[in-house]
Amino acid sequence: MFKKILIANRGEIALRVIRTCREMGIKTVAVYSTADKDSLHVKFADEAVCIGKPQSADSYLNIPHIMAAAEITNADAVHPGYGFLAENAKFSQICADHGIKFIGPTPEMINRMGDKISAKETMIKAGVPVVPGGEGLLESIEEAKALAKVVGYPVILKATAGGGGKGMRVVWKEDEIEKAYTTAKVEAAASFKNDGIYMEKFVEEPRHIEIQIAGDQYGNVCHLSERDCSIQRRHQKLVEESPSPFMTAELRQKMGEAAIKAASAINYESVGTIEFLVDKHRNFYFMEMNTRIQVEHCVTEEVVSFDLIKEQIKIAMGEKISGRNYEPQMHAIECRINAEDPYNDFRPSPGKITNLHTPGGHGVRVDSHVYAGYVIPPYYDSMIGKLITVAQTRQEAIDTMYRALSEYVIEGVKTTIPFHLQLMKNEEFRKGNFTTKFLESFKMK
Ligand code: MV4
């Protein structure tokens, strides 16, 4: 049993973890940068330790400072949240070396999935569908040209150390490949200190559908259905929902089975997500595995009535999972409320929240760390919170979302609320007719 958990994160996810710890009777330690001294996670935790200056590298990414905070407070375990150190194999290893349980996967599991070529090889061996393409790293422009002829244009070049969209190049015809190969390699080297790239067939206008899974220390793995995350802008998700409007019982069965195979292949322990690309014919392909709790975990919680943070902590304590899969019983939608100006290319808008009114009522959940008078620091991501609605049907969840967005008052900073209000009234969105390209043509009125 954990008596005390240190939360190596900030913002809404730190608060989210503290809330579950409270319910489980586990004491909490917050860590914070000097920019976050007035944050709610500091006030809500049982103890709080300042770990450095505002820049993430000096605080939330500073492993020695976080380990020192864990040791002086005598924490049994560390919850990394998402972002920051959540998928840092070195941090997971250092926690283990210090006898502090990292609430997440082992360093080996993080590394297996962190390198995209290695992840893809693992999936092929496990019988999980992957996008057709080359096996392993590209060694030369000539090899890239020859391979593209076999795979067929369009193709996509991806960084093996990448993920989340960085360092990718789509190539439509042979005369573009030389430049794409060179720029992808340079970008990969600059972003990841690893210039390895590989090739896949480019899947046009896909949907992004991911399967939530959980695995315990005894080899049991289950899935908790899907989330549709196709509403993204420059690889930033803005809206997520479950179930996916594109899902069928048959596809869920197949994708769920594939996700379980994927996680079982690495004996995955903790909660995690298998991301898939789904084409218009409902062919699906493994894209990446996220070895962490995700921002959008709440929509799954709402449709399967499950506290994923509690499950994650119980798994880390060595408890067994039930082993059965979970189907959506409701429909949930999440809108990310960011301090960004949707009328101005979603430009960040940090600053003081001068007035705040949070929506409520039937079917409404708000996960947020802000309050009236709170200053959103410019150093971290711009998320103010997440608004989640749940209802028996998608139409009702959308209508509740529109109503809740209309009640939300955030003054002092620009927010994404006007964008979400317009999206909830968009006919194609309401019909469930969208792919990852949807927002490219969406215009604010
Ligand atoms: C792709 C693809 C099409 N074909 N791979 C984007 C993030 C990274 N995880 C992989 N991504 C993509 N990989 C093949 N073979 C299209 C994307 C993609 C994308 C995927 C999910 C959600 C939004 C996206 C936006 C642009 C491109």
Tab-separated table of C-alpha atoms and ligand atoms in Angstrom:
chain	number	residue	atom	x	y	z
A	1	MET	CA	0.000	0.000	0.000
A	2	PHE	CA	1.225	3.503	-0.812
A	3	LYS	CA	0.974	5.907	2.109
A	4	LYS	CA	2.233	8.926	0.216
A	5	ILE	CA	2.461	9.835	-3.474
A	6	LEU	CA	4.498	12.687	-4.920
A	7	ILE	CA	2.917	14.227	-8.007
A	8	ALA	CA	5.654	15.273	-10.450
A	9	ASN	CA	3.414	17.618	-12.407
A	10	ARG	CA	1.303	20.786	-12.242
A	11	GLY	CA	-2.038	22.161	-13.391
A	12	GLU	CA	-5.218	20.197	-13.797
A	13	ILE	CA	-3.571	16.755	-13.895
A	14	ALA	CA	-1.809	17.358	-10.564
A	15	LEU	CA	-5.194	18.256	-9.082
A	16	ARG	CA	-6.814	15.243	-10.757
A	17	VAL	CA	-4.290	12.880	-9.117
A	18	ILE	CA	-4.606	14.593	-5.714
A	19	ARG	CA	-8.390	14.140	-5.808
A	20	THR	CA	-8.153	10.378	-6.347
A	21	CYS	CA	-5.431	10.036	-3.695
A	22	ARG	CA	-7.772	11.777	-1.210
A	23	GLU	CA	-10.504	9.274	-1.978
A	24	MET	CA	-8.047	6.401	-1.523
A	25	GLY	CA	-6.706	7.750	1.784
A	26	ILE	CA	-3.242	8.328	0.311
A	27	LYS	CA	-1.267	11.430	1.368
A	28	THR	CA	0.044	13.694	-1.406
A	29	VAL	CA	3.129	15.792	-2.038
A	30	ALA	CA	2.951	18.576	-4.615
A	31	VAL	CA	6.068	19.929	-6.279
A	32	TYR	CA	6.013	23.386	-7.821
A	33	SER	CA	8.102	25.973	-9.583
A	34	THR	CA	8.311	29.528	-8.257
A	35	ALA	CA	5.852	30.542	-11.015
A	36	ASP	CA	3.278	28.113	-9.550
A	37	LYS	CA	3.494	29.069	-5.869
A	38	ASP	CA	-0.183	30.204	-5.873
A	39	SER	CA	-1.465	27.173	-7.800
A	40	LEU	CA	-4.280	24.993	-6.492
A	41	HIS	CA	-2.218	21.800	-6.643
A	42	VAL	CA	0.061	23.381	-4.032
A	43	LYS	CA	-2.911	24.277	-1.824
A	44	PHE	CA	-4.763	20.954	-2.230
A	45	ALA	CA	-1.804	18.647	-1.530
A	46	ASP	CA	-0.911	17.613	2.022
A	47	GLU	CA	2.653	18.862	1.521
A	48	ALA	CA	4.364	20.952	-1.123
A	49	VAL	CA	8.009	21.371	-2.095
A	50	CYS	CA	9.397	24.111	-4.331
A	51	ILE	CA	11.656	22.485	-6.946
A	52	GLY	CA	13.028	25.468	-8.823
A	53	LYS	CA	12.687	28.307	-11.236
A	54	PRO	CA	9.800	28.696	-13.726
A	55	GLN	CA	11.474	27.143	-16.794
A	56	SER	CA	10.462	23.459	-17.005
A	57	ALA	CA	14.117	22.382	-17.309
A	58	ASP	CA	14.785	23.953	-13.899
A	59	SER	CA	11.722	22.482	-12.161
A	60	TYR	CA	9.234	19.953	-13.591
A	61	LEU	CA	11.957	18.349	-15.730
A	62	ASN	CA	14.667	18.568	-13.073
A	63	ILE	CA	15.049	14.957	-11.943
A	64	PRO	CA	17.519	15.589	-9.054
A	65	HIS	CA	15.225	18.238	-7.562
A	66	ILE	CA	12.171	15.985	-7.823
A	67	MET	CA	14.041	12.999	-6.329
A	68	ALA	CA	15.225	15.219	-3.443
A	69	ALA	CA	11.602	16.292	-2.821
A	70	ALA	CA	10.515	12.624	-2.800
A	71	GLU	CA	13.266	11.669	-0.355
A	72	ILE	CA	12.744	14.516	2.154
A	73	THR	CA	8.978	13.922	2.217
A	74	ASN	CA	9.387	10.140	2.379
A	75	ALA	CA	7.078	9.476	-0.590
A	76	ASP	CA	6.514	5.800	-1.558
A	77	ALA	CA	5.636	6.534	-5.160
A	78	VAL	CA	5.723	9.183	-7.876
A	79	HIS	CA	2.854	9.958	-10.253
A	80	PRO	CA	4.234	11.669	-13.385
A	81	GLY	CA	0.897	12.820	-14.898
A	82	TYR	CA	1.247	13.546	-18.648
A	83	GLY	CA	3.931	15.556	-20.455
A	84	PHE	CA	7.104	16.506	-18.553
A	85	LEU	CA	8.702	13.235	-17.278
A	86	ALA	CA	5.755	10.900	-17.932
A	87	GLU	CA	7.488	9.024	-20.779
A	88	ASN	CA	11.064	9.508	-19.614
A	89	ALA	CA	12.636	6.056	-19.238
A	90	LYS	CA	15.582	7.490	-17.299
A	91	PHE	CA	13.235	8.983	-14.693
A	92	SER	CA	11.336	5.698	-14.379
A	93	GLN	CA	14.713	3.943	-13.858
A	94	ILE	CA	15.952	6.475	-11.276
A	95	CYS	CA	12.725	6.101	-9.284
A	96	ALA	CA	13.197	2.315	-9.288
A	97	ASP	CA	16.855	2.692	-8.226
A	98	HIS	CA	15.744	4.787	-5.240
A	99	GLY	CA	13.018	2.374	-4.140
A	100	ILE	CA	10.283	4.792	-5.158
A	101	LYS	CA	7.539	3.271	-7.301
A	102	PHE	CA	7.068	5.061	-10.633
A	103	ILE	CA	3.306	4.958	-11.263
A	104	GLY	CA	3.603	3.943	-14.890
A	105	PRO	CA	5.519	1.457	-17.011
A	106	THR	CA	9.101	0.224	-16.586
A	107	PRO	CA	11.982	1.916	-18.497
A	108	GLU	CA	12.114	-1.070	-20.874
A	109	MET	CA	8.444	-0.646	-21.838
A	110	ILE	CA	8.874	3.110	-22.362
A	111	ASN	CA	11.949	2.545	-24.564
A	112	ARG	CA	10.318	-0.222	-26.627
A	113	MET	CA	7.493	2.147	-27.585
A	114	GLY	CA	9.490	5.392	-27.636
A	115	ASP	CA	11.524	4.317	-30.663
A	116	LYS	CA	8.961	4.161	-33.462
A	117	ILE	CA	10.770	1.582	-35.628
A	118	SER	CA	11.210	-0.699	-32.624
A	119	ALA	CA	7.523	-0.198	-31.716
A	120	LYS	CA	6.493	-1.074	-35.267
A	121	GLU	CA	8.644	-4.232	-35.298
A	122	THR	CA	7.081	-5.305	-32.013
A	123	MET	CA	3.589	-4.778	-33.489
A	124	ILE	CA	4.346	-6.741	-36.661
A	125	LYS	CA	5.570	-9.676	-34.525
A	126	ALA	CA	2.455	-9.423	-32.343
A	127	GLY	CA	0.134	-9.520	-35.370
A	128	VAL	CA	-1.090	-5.928	-34.998
A	129	PRO	CA	-1.778	-4.200	-38.351
A	130	VAL	CA	0.763	-1.487	-39.235
A	131	VAL	CA	0.921	0.897	-42.198
A	132	PRO	CA	2.735	-0.747	-45.146
A	133	GLY	CA	6.224	0.619	-45.684
A	134	GLY	CA	9.893	-0.080	-45.255
A	135	GLU	CA	11.393	-2.186	-42.525
A	136	GLY	CA	13.850	-0.209	-40.460
A	137	LEU	CA	15.841	2.951	-41.063
A	138	LEU	CA	16.360	4.550	-44.466
A	139	GLU	CA	20.085	4.607	-45.269
A	140	SER	CA	20.131	6.773	-48.417
A	141	ILE	CA	18.102	8.866	-50.847
A	142	GLU	CA	18.497	6.069	-53.426
A	143	GLU	CA	17.012	3.545	-51.007
A	144	ALA	CA	14.147	5.955	-50.256
A	145	LYS	CA	13.404	6.348	-53.995
A	146	ALA	CA	13.486	2.620	-54.632
A	147	LEU	CA	11.289	1.873	-51.618
A	148	ALA	CA	8.738	4.582	-52.523
A	149	LYS	CA	8.339	2.902	-55.947
A	150	VAL	CA	7.410	-0.323	-54.202
A	151	VAL	CA	5.183	1.236	-51.516
A	152	GLY	CA	3.534	3.614	-54.005
A	153	TYR	CA	3.092	7.385	-53.714
A	154	PRO	CA	2.086	9.237	-51.615
A	155	VAL	CA	4.490	8.193	-48.853
A	156	ILE	CA	5.377	9.744	-45.509
A	157	LEU	CA	8.809	10.034	-43.917
A	158	LYS	CA	8.839	9.882	-40.121
A	159	ALA	CA	11.511	10.245	-37.449
A	160	THR	CA	12.071	7.047	-35.449
A	161	ALA	CA	12.601	9.170	-32.333
A	162	GLY	CA	9.568	11.304	-33.209
A	163	GLY	CA	5.918	11.103	-32.414
A	164	GLY	CA	3.152	13.606	-32.140
A	165	GLY	CA	3.828	14.901	-35.638
A	166	LYS	CA	7.321	16.401	-35.412
A	167	GLY	CA	9.760	15.713	-38.225
A	168	MET	CA	7.270	14.245	-40.691
A	169	ARG	CA	7.268	14.850	-44.469
A	170	VAL	CA	4.624	13.759	-46.961
A	171	VAL	CA	5.998	13.007	-50.427
A	172	TRP	CA	3.584	12.984	-53.382
A	173	LYS	CA	5.965	12.229	-56.246
A	174	GLU	CA	9.544	11.135	-56.913
A	175	ASP	CA	10.994	14.567	-57.673
A	176	GLU	CA	10.082	15.718	-54.133
A	177	ILE	CA	11.780	12.880	-52.295
A	178	GLU	CA	15.347	14.183	-52.200
A	179	LYS	CA	14.382	17.447	-50.476
A	180	ALA	CA	11.924	15.706	-48.128
A	181	TYR	CA	14.538	13.121	-47.136
A	182	THR	CA	17.124	15.810	-46.353
A	183	THR	CA	14.815	18.162	-44.440
A	184	ALA	CA	13.224	15.311	-42.458
A	185	LYS	CA	16.683	14.117	-41.403
A	186	VAL	CA	17.863	17.624	-40.430
A	187	GLU	CA	14.668	18.283	-38.490
A	188	ALA	CA	14.847	14.922	-36.718
A	189	ALA	CA	18.467	15.537	-35.729
A	190	ALA	CA	17.647	19.019	-34.414
A	191	SER	CA	14.495	17.931	-32.524
A	192	PHE	CA	15.530	14.537	-31.146
A	193	LYS	CA	19.327	14.321	-31.480
A	194	ASN	CA	18.574	11.250	-33.633
A	195	ASP	CA	18.334	11.619	-37.413
A	196	GLY	CA	16.908	8.153	-38.094
A	197	ILE	CA	13.925	8.224	-40.466
A	198	TYR	CA	11.671	5.572	-41.980
A	199	MET	CA	8.981	5.380	-44.671
A	200	GLU	CA	5.306	4.459	-44.727
A	201	LYS	CA	2.469	4.649	-47.215
A	202	PHE	CA	0.661	7.951	-46.536
A	203	VAL	CA	-2.891	7.252	-45.409
A	204	GLU	CA	-5.011	10.111	-46.764
A	205	GLU	CA	-7.729	11.724	-44.648
A	206	PRO	CA	-7.550	9.234	-41.775
A	207	ARG	CA	-9.363	9.321	-38.495
A	208	HIS	CA	-7.349	9.217	-35.278
A	209	ILE	CA	-8.961	6.620	-33.047
A	210	GLU	CA	-7.188	5.334	-29.952
A	211	ILE	CA	-7.926	2.453	-27.591
A	212	GLN	CA	-7.492	2.855	-23.841
A	213	ILE	CA	-5.936	-0.205	-22.260
A	214	ALA	CA	-4.874	-1.296	-18.781
A	215	GLY	CA	-2.417	-4.042	-17.905
A	216	ASP	CA	-1.402	-5.388	-14.506
A	217	GLN	CA	1.809	-6.936	-13.154
A	218	TYR	CA	0.476	-10.463	-13.791
A	219	GLY	CA	0.064	-10.254	-17.557
A	220	ASN	CA	-3.659	-9.414	-17.621
A	221	VAL	CA	-4.604	-6.762	-20.174
A	222	CYS	CA	-8.041	-5.289	-20.914
A	223	HIS	CA	-9.368	-2.497	-23.095
A	224	LEU	CA	-11.786	0.259	-22.183
A	225	SER	CA	-13.006	1.125	-25.686
A	226	GLU	CA	-11.976	3.974	-27.942
A	227	ARG	CA	-11.633	7.724	-28.093
A	228	ASP	CA	-11.953	9.656	-31.336
A	229	CYS	CA	-9.298	12.392	-31.401
A	230	SER	CA	-9.638	13.460	-35.036
A	231	ILE	CA	-10.453	17.088	-34.141
A	232	GLN	CA	-6.865	18.345	-33.956
A	233	ARG	CA	-4.980	21.411	-35.120
A	234	ARG	CA	-1.252	21.172	-35.837
A	235	HIS	CA	-1.128	17.933	-33.816
A	236	GLN	CA	-2.822	19.594	-30.832
A	237	LYS	CA	-6.035	17.819	-29.914
A	238	LEU	CA	-8.941	20.178	-29.251
A	239	VAL	CA	-11.911	17.810	-28.889
A	240	GLU	CA	-12.075	14.136	-27.967
A	241	GLU	CA	-15.055	11.860	-27.637
A	242	SER	CA	-16.123	8.330	-26.842
A	243	PRO	CA	-17.542	6.341	-28.487
A	244	SER	CA	-16.226	7.363	-31.919
A	245	PRO	CA	-19.076	8.284	-34.267
A	246	PHE	CA	-17.247	6.172	-36.895
A	247	MET	CA	-17.117	3.046	-34.701
A	248	THR	CA	-19.062	-0.151	-35.292
A	249	ALA	CA	-19.398	-3.118	-32.932
A	250	GLU	CA	-17.273	-5.182	-35.319
A	251	LEU	CA	-14.501	-2.569	-35.609
A	252	ARG	CA	-14.376	-2.088	-31.830
A	253	GLN	CA	-14.029	-5.816	-31.376
A	254	LYS	CA	-11.119	-5.929	-33.863
A	255	MET	CA	-9.355	-2.781	-32.666
A	256	GLY	CA	-9.812	-3.779	-29.026
A	257	GLU	CA	-8.290	-7.169	-29.749
A	258	ALA	CA	-5.361	-5.558	-31.616
A	259	ALA	CA	-4.769	-3.104	-28.751
A	260	ILE	CA	-4.664	-5.954	-26.247
A	261	LYS	CA	-2.190	-7.840	-28.459
A	262	ALA	CA	-0.050	-4.692	-28.670
A	263	ALA	CA	0.078	-4.170	-24.892
A	264	SER	CA	0.508	-7.883	-24.154
A	265	ALA	CA	3.477	-8.051	-26.541
A	266	ILE	CA	5.503	-5.931	-24.111
A	267	ASN	CA	3.838	-7.271	-20.937
A	268	TYR	CA	2.588	-3.733	-20.437
A	269	GLU	CA	1.951	-2.624	-16.873
A	270	SER	CA	-0.171	0.482	-16.074
A	271	VAL	CA	-2.775	2.327	-18.117
A	272	GLY	CA	-1.851	3.219	-21.679
A	273	THR	CA	-3.191	4.014	-25.104
A	274	ILE	CA	-2.748	2.449	-28.523
A	275	GLU	CA	-3.214	5.066	-31.253
A	276	PHE	CA	-4.520	3.950	-34.634
A	277	LEU	CA	-5.042	5.577	-38.012
A	278	VAL	CA	-8.379	4.468	-39.469
A	279	ASP	CA	-9.041	4.939	-43.196
A	280	LYS	CA	-12.400	5.466	-44.897
A	281	HIS	CA	-12.783	1.716	-45.484
A	282	ARG	CA	-12.336	1.125	-41.728
A	283	ASN	CA	-8.885	-0.410	-42.199
A	284	PHE	CA	-6.907	0.428	-39.086
A	285	TYR	CA	-3.168	0.683	-38.535
A	286	PHE	CA	-1.047	0.970	-35.388
A	287	MET	CA	0.454	4.462	-35.128
A	288	GLU	CA	1.984	4.890	-31.656
A	289	MET	CA	1.587	3.739	-28.084
A	290	ASN	CA	1.309	6.325	-25.320
A	291	THR	CA	2.783	4.876	-22.149
A	292	ARG	CA	1.070	7.358	-19.825
A	293	ILE	CA	-2.293	8.653	-18.648
A	294	GLN	CA	-3.546	11.087	-21.289
A	295	VAL	CA	-5.244	14.471	-21.153
A	296	GLU	CA	-8.398	12.958	-22.670
A	297	HIS	CA	-8.697	10.013	-20.244
A	298	CYS	CA	-11.825	11.658	-18.760
A	299	VAL	CA	-14.104	10.810	-21.691
A	300	THR	CA	-13.325	7.139	-21.161
A	301	GLU	CA	-13.940	7.494	-17.416
A	302	GLU	CA	-17.373	8.947	-18.128
A	303	VAL	CA	-18.507	6.290	-20.611
A	304	VAL	CA	-17.289	3.232	-18.705
A	305	SER	CA	-17.768	4.615	-15.145
A	306	PHE	CA	-14.189	4.006	-14.176
A	307	ASP	CA	-11.581	6.102	-12.298
A	308	LEU	CA	-8.496	5.522	-14.473
A	309	ILE	CA	-6.144	7.227	-12.011
A	310	LYS	CA	-7.362	4.946	-9.223
A	311	GLU	CA	-6.858	1.949	-11.504
A	312	GLN	CA	-3.362	3.164	-12.395
A	313	ILE	CA	-2.424	3.542	-8.715
A	314	LYS	CA	-3.918	0.138	-7.815
A	315	ILE	CA	-1.949	-1.523	-10.626
A	316	ALA	CA	1.250	0.137	-9.379
A	317	MET	CA	0.493	-1.228	-5.881
A	318	GLY	CA	0.361	-4.725	-7.368
A	319	GLU	CA	-3.386	-5.269	-7.544
A	320	LYS	CA	-4.905	-7.473	-10.231
A	321	ILE	CA	-7.281	-5.996	-12.827
A	322	SER	CA	-10.642	-7.627	-13.486
A	323	GLY	CA	-9.492	-8.757	-16.936
A	324	ARG	CA	-12.772	-8.014	-18.722
A	325	ASN	CA	-13.199	-5.340	-21.392
A	326	TYR	CA	-15.442	-2.295	-21.083
A	327	GLU	CA	-17.955	-1.017	-23.650
A	328	PRO	CA	-19.226	2.574	-23.679
A	329	GLN	CA	-22.510	2.908	-21.809
A	330	MET	CA	-22.854	6.654	-22.485
A	331	HIS	CA	-21.518	9.282	-24.884
A	332	ALA	CA	-18.934	11.768	-23.618
A	333	ILE	CA	-17.257	14.742	-25.297
A	334	GLU	CA	-14.328	16.783	-24.034
A	335	CYS	CA	-13.448	20.307	-25.146
A	336	ARG	CA	-10.005	21.602	-24.247
A	337	ILE	CA	-10.312	25.127	-22.904
A	338	ASN	CA	-6.990	26.800	-23.691
A	339	ALA	CA	-5.789	30.339	-23.095
A	340	GLU	CA	-5.462	30.889	-26.847
A	341	ASP	CA	-7.130	33.251	-29.292
A	342	PRO	CA	-9.100	31.250	-31.882
A	343	TYR	CA	-9.625	34.428	-33.931
A	344	ASN	CA	-5.852	34.918	-34.118
A	345	ASP	CA	-4.390	31.581	-35.206
A	346	PHE	CA	-4.801	30.171	-31.676
A	347	ARG	CA	-2.069	32.427	-30.376
A	348	PRO	CA	-1.299	31.831	-26.647
A	349	SER	CA	-2.950	34.348	-24.330
A	350	PRO	CA	-1.406	33.969	-20.863
A	351	GLY	CA	-2.245	36.394	-18.046
A	352	LYS	CA	-4.614	36.961	-15.158
A	353	ILE	CA	-8.114	35.494	-15.041
A	354	THR	CA	-10.023	38.495	-13.735
A	355	ASN	CA	-13.458	36.852	-13.528
A	356	LEU	CA	-14.531	33.213	-13.646
A	357	HIS	CA	-17.780	31.327	-13.714
A	358	THR	CA	-17.622	27.574	-14.237
A	359	PRO	CA	-20.530	25.648	-15.780
A	360	GLY	CA	-22.348	22.890	-13.930
A	361	GLY	CA	-25.607	20.998	-13.972
A	362	HIS	CA	-26.617	17.602	-15.302
A	363	GLY	CA	-23.989	15.796	-17.362
A	364	VAL	CA	-21.235	18.381	-16.893
A	365	ARG	CA	-17.706	17.789	-15.564
A	366	VAL	CA	-14.991	20.426	-15.341
A	367	ASP	CA	-11.383	19.405	-14.660
A	368	SER	CA	-9.484	22.615	-14.082
A	369	HIS	CA	-6.961	24.153	-11.731
A	370	VAL	CA	-7.835	27.814	-12.254
A	371	TYR	CA	-9.733	30.298	-10.078
A	372	ALA	CA	-10.672	33.987	-10.284
A	373	GLY	CA	-7.473	35.952	-9.789
A	374	TYR	CA	-5.216	33.090	-11.008
A	375	VAL	CA	-2.407	34.105	-13.339
A	376	ILE	CA	-1.727	31.676	-16.223
A	377	PRO	CA	2.074	31.594	-16.468
A	378	PRO	CA	3.639	31.880	-19.920
A	379	TYR	CA	6.124	29.032	-19.296
A	380	TYR	CA	3.914	25.958	-19.700
A	381	ASP	CA	1.098	24.732	-21.956
A	382	SER	CA	-1.914	26.989	-22.261
A	383	MET	CA	-4.603	24.615	-21.027
A	384	ILE	CA	-7.032	26.258	-18.579
A	385	GLY	CA	-9.069	23.131	-18.157
A	386	LYS	CA	-11.264	20.512	-19.758
A	387	LEU	CA	-15.014	20.657	-20.109
A	388	ILE	CA	-16.561	17.212	-20.389
A	389	THR	CA	-20.215	16.439	-20.989
A	390	VAL	CA	-21.894	13.066	-20.811
A	391	ALA	CA	-25.316	11.944	-22.031
A	392	GLN	CA	-27.064	8.900	-23.417
A	393	THR	CA	-26.618	9.994	-27.034
A	394	ARG	CA	-24.035	11.966	-29.014
A	395	GLN	CA	-26.620	14.617	-29.972
A	396	GLU	CA	-27.493	15.212	-26.323
A	397	ALA	CA	-23.821	15.330	-25.288
A	398	ILE	CA	-23.233	17.989	-27.991
A	399	ASP	CA	-26.287	19.994	-26.895
A	400	THR	CA	-25.209	19.814	-23.245
A	401	MET	CA	-21.726	20.913	-24.339
A	402	TYR	CA	-23.128	23.936	-26.163
A	403	ARG	CA	-25.189	24.858	-23.112
A	404	ALA	CA	-22.221	24.417	-20.736
A	405	LEU	CA	-19.877	26.404	-23.019
A	406	SER	CA	-22.483	29.198	-23.038
A	407	GLU	CA	-22.388	29.324	-19.230
A	408	TYR	CA	-18.579	29.386	-19.035
A	409	VAL	CA	-17.246	32.870	-18.226
A	410	ILE	CA	-13.490	33.401	-18.326
A	411	GLU	CA	-12.410	37.029	-18.391
A	412	GLY	CA	-8.944	38.547	-18.667
A	413	VAL	CA	-7.531	36.099	-21.221
A	414	LYS	CA	-8.672	34.901	-24.659
A	415	THR	CA	-9.914	31.298	-24.709
A	416	THR	CA	-10.914	28.551	-27.131
A	417	ILE	CA	-14.559	28.720	-25.915
A	418	PRO	CA	-15.776	30.674	-29.012
A	419	PHE	CA	-14.195	28.003	-31.248
A	420	HIS	CA	-15.939	25.172	-29.405
A	421	LEU	CA	-19.302	26.998	-29.490
A	422	GLN	CA	-19.045	27.257	-33.284
A	423	LEU	CA	-17.857	23.667	-33.644
A	424	MET	CA	-20.829	22.345	-31.635
A	425	LYS	CA	-23.154	24.033	-34.179
A	426	ASN	CA	-21.211	22.799	-37.227
A	427	GLU	CA	-23.368	20.497	-39.318
A	428	GLU	CA	-20.582	18.128	-40.412
A	429	PHE	CA	-19.300	17.826	-36.840
A	430	ARG	CA	-22.820	17.117	-35.616
A	431	LYS	CA	-23.154	14.381	-38.238
A	432	GLY	CA	-19.872	12.836	-37.077
A	433	ASN	CA	-18.454	13.540	-40.507
A	434	PHE	CA	-14.822	14.446	-39.854
A	435	THR	CA	-11.230	13.294	-40.272
A	436	THR	CA	-7.906	14.676	-39.019
A	437	LYS	CA	-8.115	17.214	-41.884
A	438	PHE	CA	-11.389	18.716	-40.623
A	439	LEU	CA	-9.882	21.764	-38.888
A	440	GLU	CA	-7.706	22.682	-41.892
A	441	SER	CA	-10.803	24.023	-43.609
A	442	PHE	CA	-12.717	25.176	-40.505
A	443	LYS	CA	-13.121	28.948	-40.419
A	444	MET	CA	-14.168	31.010	-37.408
A	445	LYS	CA	-17.197	33.201	-38.102
B	1	MV4	C1	0.478	9.241	-40.627
B	1	MV4	C2	-0.507	9.867	-41.401
B	1	MV4	C3	-0.849	9.307	-42.611
B	1	MV4	N1	-0.215	8.192	-43.023
B	1	MV4	N2	1.069	8.113	-41.088
B	1	MV4	C4	0.653	12.513	-37.132
B	1	MV4	C5	1.220	12.384	-35.772
B	1	MV4	C6	2.020	11.141	-35.765
B	1	MV4	N3	1.690	10.393	-34.594
B	1	MV4	C7	1.646	10.407	-36.995
B	1	MV4	N4	0.788	11.255	-37.757
B	1	MV4	C8	0.319	10.851	-38.956
B	1	MV4	N5	0.869	9.714	-39.431
B	1	MV4	C9	0.717	7.627	-42.278
B	1	MV4	N6	1.322	6.529	-42.699
B	1	MV4	C10	-1.092	11.045	-40.906
B	1	MV4	C11	-0.656	11.548	-39.685
B	1	MV4	C12	-1.326	12.760	-39.285
B	1	MV4	C13	-2.205	12.788	-38.212
B	1	MV4	C14	-2.483	11.670	-37.459
B	1	MV4	C15	-3.349	11.716	-36.404
B	1	MV4	C16	-3.986	12.901	-36.097
B	1	MV4	C17	-3.740	14.030	-36.816
B	1	MV4	C18	-2.864	14.004	-37.879
B	1	MV4	C19	-2.618	15.149	-38.607
B	1	MV4	C20	-1.724	15.109	-39.636
B	1	MV4	C21	-1.070	13.921	-39.975
